[in-house]
Amino acid sequence: INSKVKKGQKLAALQNNDLAASVEMAKASLLDAKVALDFAKKDFEREQKVQHLVDEATFDKFRLANERAQAAVANAQANLKFKQTLLDNSILYAPFDGIITDKKIEVGDVVNSMMLKPAFTVQSASSRKLILEFDQTNWKRNYSWCFCYHHHLWCSTYLLR
């Protein structure tokens, strides 16, 4: 509490070693799929050069292998994106520059996505505006008073309603 934070600063993270490992596995799968695609593409290109010498069924097998390798790369990319999103969602970052004014969780607390209470309350570090409206029975008109706090200076003004 009362800690200053910058936009994008890590505030908390779930225990996510399993998610980090799954991201690394997805990266390895993507690399493997890219290597397989490279070889399938080279085989297909070689077969295209001699297509007039081989039967159509043989040529189709190389085309199919190339297309399957392309699909495997797309699948591995989607899997990596999904795993990375799960990992990213296990980390809570400050949404803007500000000051932590309240903390509802402690290290070791069990949390999940169904929690309805906020983990932290962060108050903006930029200027704030407080508007107070009140009715004075002795005044003939209502006034709105505006108290502004900006860079450690208070000022007040009133607006005729």
C-alpha atoms as a PDB file:
ATOM      1  CA  ILE A   1       0.000   0.000   0.000  1.00  0.00           C
ATOM      2  CA  ASN A   2       1.193   3.523  -0.886  1.00  0.00           C
ATOM      3  CA  SER A   3       3.660   2.089  -3.404  1.00  0.00           C
ATOM      4  CA  LYS A   4       4.098   4.039  -6.621  1.00  0.00           C
ATOM      5  CA  VAL A   5       3.654   1.980  -9.786  1.00  0.00           C
ATOM      6  CA  LYS A   6       4.289   2.679 -13.454  1.00  0.00           C
ATOM      7  CA  LYS A   7       2.015   1.615 -16.292  1.00  0.00           C
ATOM      8  CA  GLY A   8       2.858  -1.970 -17.274  1.00  0.00           C
ATOM      9  CA  GLN A   9       4.697  -2.752 -14.017  1.00  0.00           C
ATOM     10  CA  LYS A  10       4.091  -6.277 -12.716  1.00  0.00           C
ATOM     11  CA  LEU A  11       1.898  -6.220  -9.605  1.00  0.00           C
ATOM     12  CA  ALA A  12       1.333  -9.933  -9.052  1.00  0.00           C
ATOM     13  CA  ALA A  13       1.702 -13.296 -10.749  1.00  0.00           C
ATOM     14  CA  LEU A  14       0.054 -16.630 -10.220  1.00  0.00           C
ATOM     15  CA  GLN A  15       2.282 -19.621  -9.749  1.00  0.00           C
ATOM     16  CA  ASN A  16       2.700 -20.324 -13.443  1.00  0.00           C
ATOM     17  CA  ASN A  17       5.675 -22.649 -13.916  1.00  0.00           C
ATOM     18  CA  ASP A  18       3.437 -25.117 -15.737  1.00  0.00           C
ATOM     19  CA  LEU A  19       2.201 -22.414 -18.117  1.00  0.00           C
ATOM     20  CA  ALA A  20       5.755 -21.216 -18.803  1.00  0.00           C
ATOM     21  CA  ALA A  21       6.802 -24.793 -19.560  1.00  0.00           C
ATOM     22  CA  SER A  22       3.841 -25.258 -21.915  1.00  0.00           C
ATOM     23  CA  VAL A  23       4.893 -22.101 -23.805  1.00  0.00           C
ATOM     24  CA  GLU A  24       8.402 -23.521 -24.221  1.00  0.00           C
ATOM     25  CA  MET A  25       6.946 -26.814 -25.447  1.00  0.00           C
ATOM     26  CA  ALA A  26       4.741 -24.949 -27.935  1.00  0.00           C
ATOM     27  CA  LYS A  27       7.796 -23.028 -29.204  1.00  0.00           C
ATOM     28  CA  ALA A  28       9.621 -26.320 -29.736  1.00  0.00           C
ATOM     29  CA  SER A  29       6.606 -27.772 -31.569  1.00  0.00           C
ATOM     30  CA  LEU A  30       6.496 -24.732 -33.824  1.00  0.00           C
ATOM     31  CA  LEU A  31      10.191 -25.079 -34.611  1.00  0.00           C
ATOM     32  CA  ASP A  32       9.695 -28.772 -35.388  1.00  0.00           C
ATOM     33  CA  ALA A  33       6.746 -27.977 -37.673  1.00  0.00           C
ATOM     34  CA  LYS A  34       8.781 -25.329 -39.516  1.00  0.00           C
ATOM     35  CA  VAL A  35      11.635 -27.788 -40.108  1.00  0.00           C
ATOM     36  CA  ALA A  36       9.160 -30.384 -41.418  1.00  0.00           C
ATOM     37  CA  LEU A  37       7.601 -27.758 -43.697  1.00  0.00           C
ATOM     38  CA  ASP A  38      11.007 -26.779 -45.056  1.00  0.00           C
ATOM     39  CA  PHE A  39      11.759 -30.385 -46.041  1.00  0.00           C
ATOM     40  CA  ALA A  40       8.245 -31.002 -47.432  1.00  0.00           C
ATOM     41  CA  LYS A  41       8.476 -27.814 -49.485  1.00  0.00           C
ATOM     42  CA  LYS A  42      11.858 -28.811 -50.929  1.00  0.00           C
ATOM     43  CA  ASP A  43      10.547 -32.301 -51.801  1.00  0.00           C
ATOM     44  CA  PHE A  44       7.481 -30.828 -53.453  1.00  0.00           C
ATOM     45  CA  GLU A  45       9.566 -28.336 -55.466  1.00  0.00           C
ATOM     46  CA  ARG A  46      11.827 -31.174 -56.662  1.00  0.00           C
ATOM     47  CA  GLU A  47       8.798 -33.190 -57.707  1.00  0.00           C
ATOM     48  CA  GLN A  48       7.371 -30.192 -59.561  1.00  0.00           C
ATOM     49  CA  LYS A  49      10.528 -30.082 -61.706  1.00  0.00           C
ATOM     50  CA  VAL A  50      10.098 -33.727 -62.729  1.00  0.00           C
ATOM     51  CA  GLN A  51       6.304 -33.828 -62.633  1.00  0.00           C
ATOM     52  CA  HIS A  52       6.153 -34.911 -66.271  1.00  0.00           C
ATOM     53  CA  LEU A  53       8.280 -37.982 -65.418  1.00  0.00           C
ATOM     54  CA  VAL A  54       6.277 -39.288 -62.417  1.00  0.00           C
ATOM     55  CA  ASP A  55       2.725 -40.524 -62.166  1.00  0.00           C
ATOM     56  CA  GLU A  56       0.039 -38.226 -60.799  1.00  0.00           C
ATOM     57  CA  ALA A  57      -0.502 -40.248 -57.586  1.00  0.00           C
ATOM     58  CA  THR A  58       3.166 -39.895 -56.598  1.00  0.00           C
ATOM     59  CA  PHE A  59       3.101 -36.157 -57.297  1.00  0.00           C
ATOM     60  CA  ASP A  60      -0.098 -35.798 -55.247  1.00  0.00           C
ATOM     61  CA  LYS A  61       1.589 -37.472 -52.254  1.00  0.00           C
ATOM     62  CA  PHE A  62       4.295 -34.801 -52.230  1.00  0.00           C
ATOM     63  CA  ARG A  63       1.735 -32.020 -52.626  1.00  0.00           C
ATOM     64  CA  LEU A  64      -0.305 -33.487 -49.761  1.00  0.00           C
ATOM     65  CA  ALA A  65       2.790 -33.711 -47.543  1.00  0.00           C
ATOM     66  CA  ASN A  66       3.581 -30.054 -48.290  1.00  0.00           C
ATOM     67  CA  GLU A  67       0.025 -28.921 -47.507  1.00  0.00           C
ATOM     68  CA  ARG A  68      -0.068 -30.959 -44.283  1.00  0.00           C
ATOM     69  CA  ALA A  69       3.234 -29.410 -43.220  1.00  0.00           C
ATOM     70  CA  GLN A  70       1.805 -25.918 -43.859  1.00  0.00           C
ATOM     71  CA  ALA A  71      -1.245 -26.793 -41.769  1.00  0.00           C
ATOM     72  CA  ALA A  72       0.976 -28.165 -38.989  1.00  0.00           C
ATOM     73  CA  VAL A  73       2.873 -24.850 -38.850  1.00  0.00           C
ATOM     74  CA  ALA A  74      -0.391 -22.886 -38.667  1.00  0.00           C
ATOM     75  CA  ASN A  75      -1.639 -25.208 -35.911  1.00  0.00           C
ATOM     76  CA  ALA A  76       1.624 -24.878 -33.954  1.00  0.00           C
ATOM     77  CA  GLN A  77       1.477 -21.064 -34.271  1.00  0.00           C
ATOM     78  CA  ALA A  78      -2.097 -21.005 -32.961  1.00  0.00           C
ATOM     79  CA  ASN A  79      -1.164 -23.344 -30.106  1.00  0.00           C
ATOM     80  CA  LEU A  80       1.796 -21.117 -29.151  1.00  0.00           C
ATOM     81  CA  LYS A  81      -0.422 -18.016 -29.224  1.00  0.00           C
ATOM     82  CA  PHE A  82      -2.991 -19.752 -27.000  1.00  0.00           C
ATOM     83  CA  LYS A  83      -0.357 -20.942 -24.498  1.00  0.00           C
ATOM     84  CA  GLN A  84       1.275 -17.502 -24.430  1.00  0.00           C
ATOM     85  CA  THR A  85      -2.114 -15.876 -23.757  1.00  0.00           C
ATOM     86  CA  LEU A  86      -2.697 -18.234 -20.817  1.00  0.00           C
ATOM     87  CA  LEU A  87       0.730 -17.322 -19.418  1.00  0.00           C
ATOM     88  CA  ASP A  88       0.163 -13.586 -19.971  1.00  0.00           C
ATOM     89  CA  ASN A  89      -3.201 -13.788 -18.206  1.00  0.00           C
ATOM     90  CA  SER A  90      -1.528 -15.231 -15.118  1.00  0.00           C
ATOM     91  CA  ILE A  91       0.331 -11.946 -14.545  1.00  0.00           C
ATOM     92  CA  LEU A  92      -1.324  -8.743 -13.306  1.00  0.00           C
ATOM     93  CA  TYR A  93       0.149  -5.462 -14.553  1.00  0.00           C
ATOM     94  CA  ALA A  94      -0.551  -1.878 -13.496  1.00  0.00           C
ATOM     95  CA  PRO A  95      -3.001  -0.344 -15.994  1.00  0.00           C
ATOM     96  CA  PHE A  96      -1.602   3.183 -15.553  1.00  0.00           C
ATOM     97  CA  ASP A  97       0.844   5.224 -13.457  1.00  0.00           C
ATOM     98  CA  GLY A  98      -0.477   5.526  -9.939  1.00  0.00           C
ATOM     99  CA  ILE A  99      -0.334   4.582  -6.287  1.00  0.00           C
ATOM    100  CA  ILE A 100      -1.568   1.329  -4.758  1.00  0.00           C
ATOM    101  CA  THR A 101      -4.174   2.384  -2.208  1.00  0.00           C
ATOM    102  CA  ASP A 102      -5.538  -1.039  -1.258  1.00  0.00           C
ATOM    103  CA  LYS A 103      -4.419  -4.659  -1.503  1.00  0.00           C
ATOM    104  CA  LYS A 104      -6.914  -7.500  -1.082  1.00  0.00           C
ATOM    105  CA  ILE A 105      -4.576 -10.465  -1.642  1.00  0.00           C
ATOM    106  CA  GLU A 106      -1.442 -11.725   0.049  1.00  0.00           C
ATOM    107  CA  VAL A 107       1.305 -14.094  -1.036  1.00  0.00           C
ATOM    108  CA  GLY A 108      -0.038 -17.628  -0.723  1.00  0.00           C
ATOM    109  CA  ASP A 109      -3.718 -16.709  -1.080  1.00  0.00           C
ATOM    110  CA  VAL A 110      -5.742 -18.982  -3.326  1.00  0.00           C
ATOM    111  CA  VAL A 111      -7.174 -17.004  -6.238  1.00  0.00           C
ATOM    112  CA  ASN A 112      -9.022 -17.939  -9.410  1.00  0.00           C
ATOM    113  CA  SER A 113     -10.808 -16.318 -12.323  1.00  0.00           C
ATOM    114  CA  MET A 114     -14.151 -16.488 -10.512  1.00  0.00           C
ATOM    115  CA  MET A 115     -13.064 -14.087  -7.751  1.00  0.00           C
ATOM    116  CA  LEU A 116     -15.302 -11.061  -7.624  1.00  0.00           C
ATOM    117  CA  LYS A 117     -13.113  -8.912  -5.405  1.00  0.00           C
ATOM    118  CA  PRO A 118     -10.330  -6.769  -6.876  1.00  0.00           C
ATOM    119  CA  ALA A 119      -6.765  -7.790  -6.093  1.00  0.00           C
ATOM    120  CA  PHE A 120      -5.471  -4.208  -5.911  1.00  0.00           C
ATOM    121  CA  THR A 121      -6.852  -0.692  -5.998  1.00  0.00           C
ATOM    122  CA  VAL A 122      -4.622   1.697  -7.931  1.00  0.00           C
ATOM    123  CA  GLN A 123      -5.300   5.416  -7.847  1.00  0.00           C
ATOM    124  CA  SER A 124      -4.155   7.538 -10.777  1.00  0.00           C
ATOM    125  CA  ALA A 125      -1.056   9.645 -10.217  1.00  0.00           C
ATOM    126  CA  SER A 126      -2.311  12.370 -12.562  1.00  0.00           C
ATOM    127  CA  SER A 127      -4.406  15.345 -11.531  1.00  0.00           C
ATOM    128  CA  ARG A 128      -7.731  14.769  -9.833  1.00  0.00           C
ATOM    129  CA  LYS A 129     -10.854  16.856  -9.686  1.00  0.00           C
ATOM    130  CA  LEU A 130     -13.304  16.879  -6.798  1.00  0.00           C
ATOM    131  CA  ILE A 131     -16.677  18.523  -7.366  1.00  0.00           C
ATOM    132  CA  LEU A 132     -18.845  19.298  -4.348  1.00  0.00           C
ATOM    133  CA  GLU A 133     -22.338  20.635  -4.724  1.00  0.00           C
ATOM    134  CA  PHE A 134     -24.237  22.088  -1.790  1.00  0.00           C
ATOM    135  CA  ASP A 135     -27.273  24.240  -1.230  1.00  0.00           C
ATOM    136  CA  GLN A 136     -27.071  27.207   1.074  1.00  0.00           C
ATOM    137  CA  THR A 137     -30.525  28.215   2.199  1.00  0.00           C
ATOM    138  CA  ASN A 138     -29.365  31.788   2.753  1.00  0.00           C
ATOM    139  CA  TRP A 139     -28.137  32.132  -0.833  1.00  0.00           C
ATOM    140  CA  LYS A 140     -30.495  33.165  -3.543  1.00  0.00           C
ATOM    141  CA  ARG A 141     -28.751  30.882  -6.051  1.00  0.00           C
ATOM    142  CA  ASN A 142     -27.061  27.518  -5.965  1.00  0.00           C
ATOM    143  CA  TYR A 143     -23.349  27.456  -6.627  1.00  0.00           C
ATOM    144  CA  SER A 144     -21.136  24.530  -7.576  1.00  0.00           C
ATOM    145  CA  TRP A 145     -17.739  24.647  -5.990  1.00  0.00           C
ATOM    146  CA  CYS A 146     -14.885  22.967  -7.756  1.00  0.00           C
ATOM    147  CA  PHE A 147     -11.761  22.053  -5.779  1.00  0.00           C
ATOM    148  CA  CYS A 148      -8.889  20.944  -7.970  1.00  0.00           C
ATOM    149  CA  TYR A 149      -5.697  19.287  -6.869  1.00  0.00           C
ATOM    150  CA  HIS A 150      -2.915  19.480  -9.434  1.00  0.00           C
ATOM    151  CA  HIS A 151       0.782  19.059  -8.741  1.00  0.00           C
ATOM    152  CA  HIS A 152       0.350  19.568  -4.992  1.00  0.00           C
ATOM    153  CA  LEU A 153      -1.601  22.846  -5.370  1.00  0.00           C
ATOM    154  CA  TRP A 154      -5.197  23.255  -4.307  1.00  0.00           C
ATOM    155  CA  CYS A 155      -7.425  25.804  -5.987  1.00  0.00           C
ATOM    156  CA  SER A 156     -11.102  26.467  -5.739  1.00  0.00           C
ATOM    157  CA  THR A 157     -13.552  28.094  -8.081  1.00  0.00           C
ATOM    158  CA  TYR A 158     -17.276  28.324  -8.180  1.00  0.00           C
ATOM    159  CA  LEU A 159     -19.631  27.976 -11.058  1.00  0.00           C
ATOM    160  CA  LEU A 160     -22.989  29.697 -11.191  1.00  0.00           C
ATOM    161  CA  ARG A 161     -25.807  27.213 -11.756  1.00  0.00           C
END
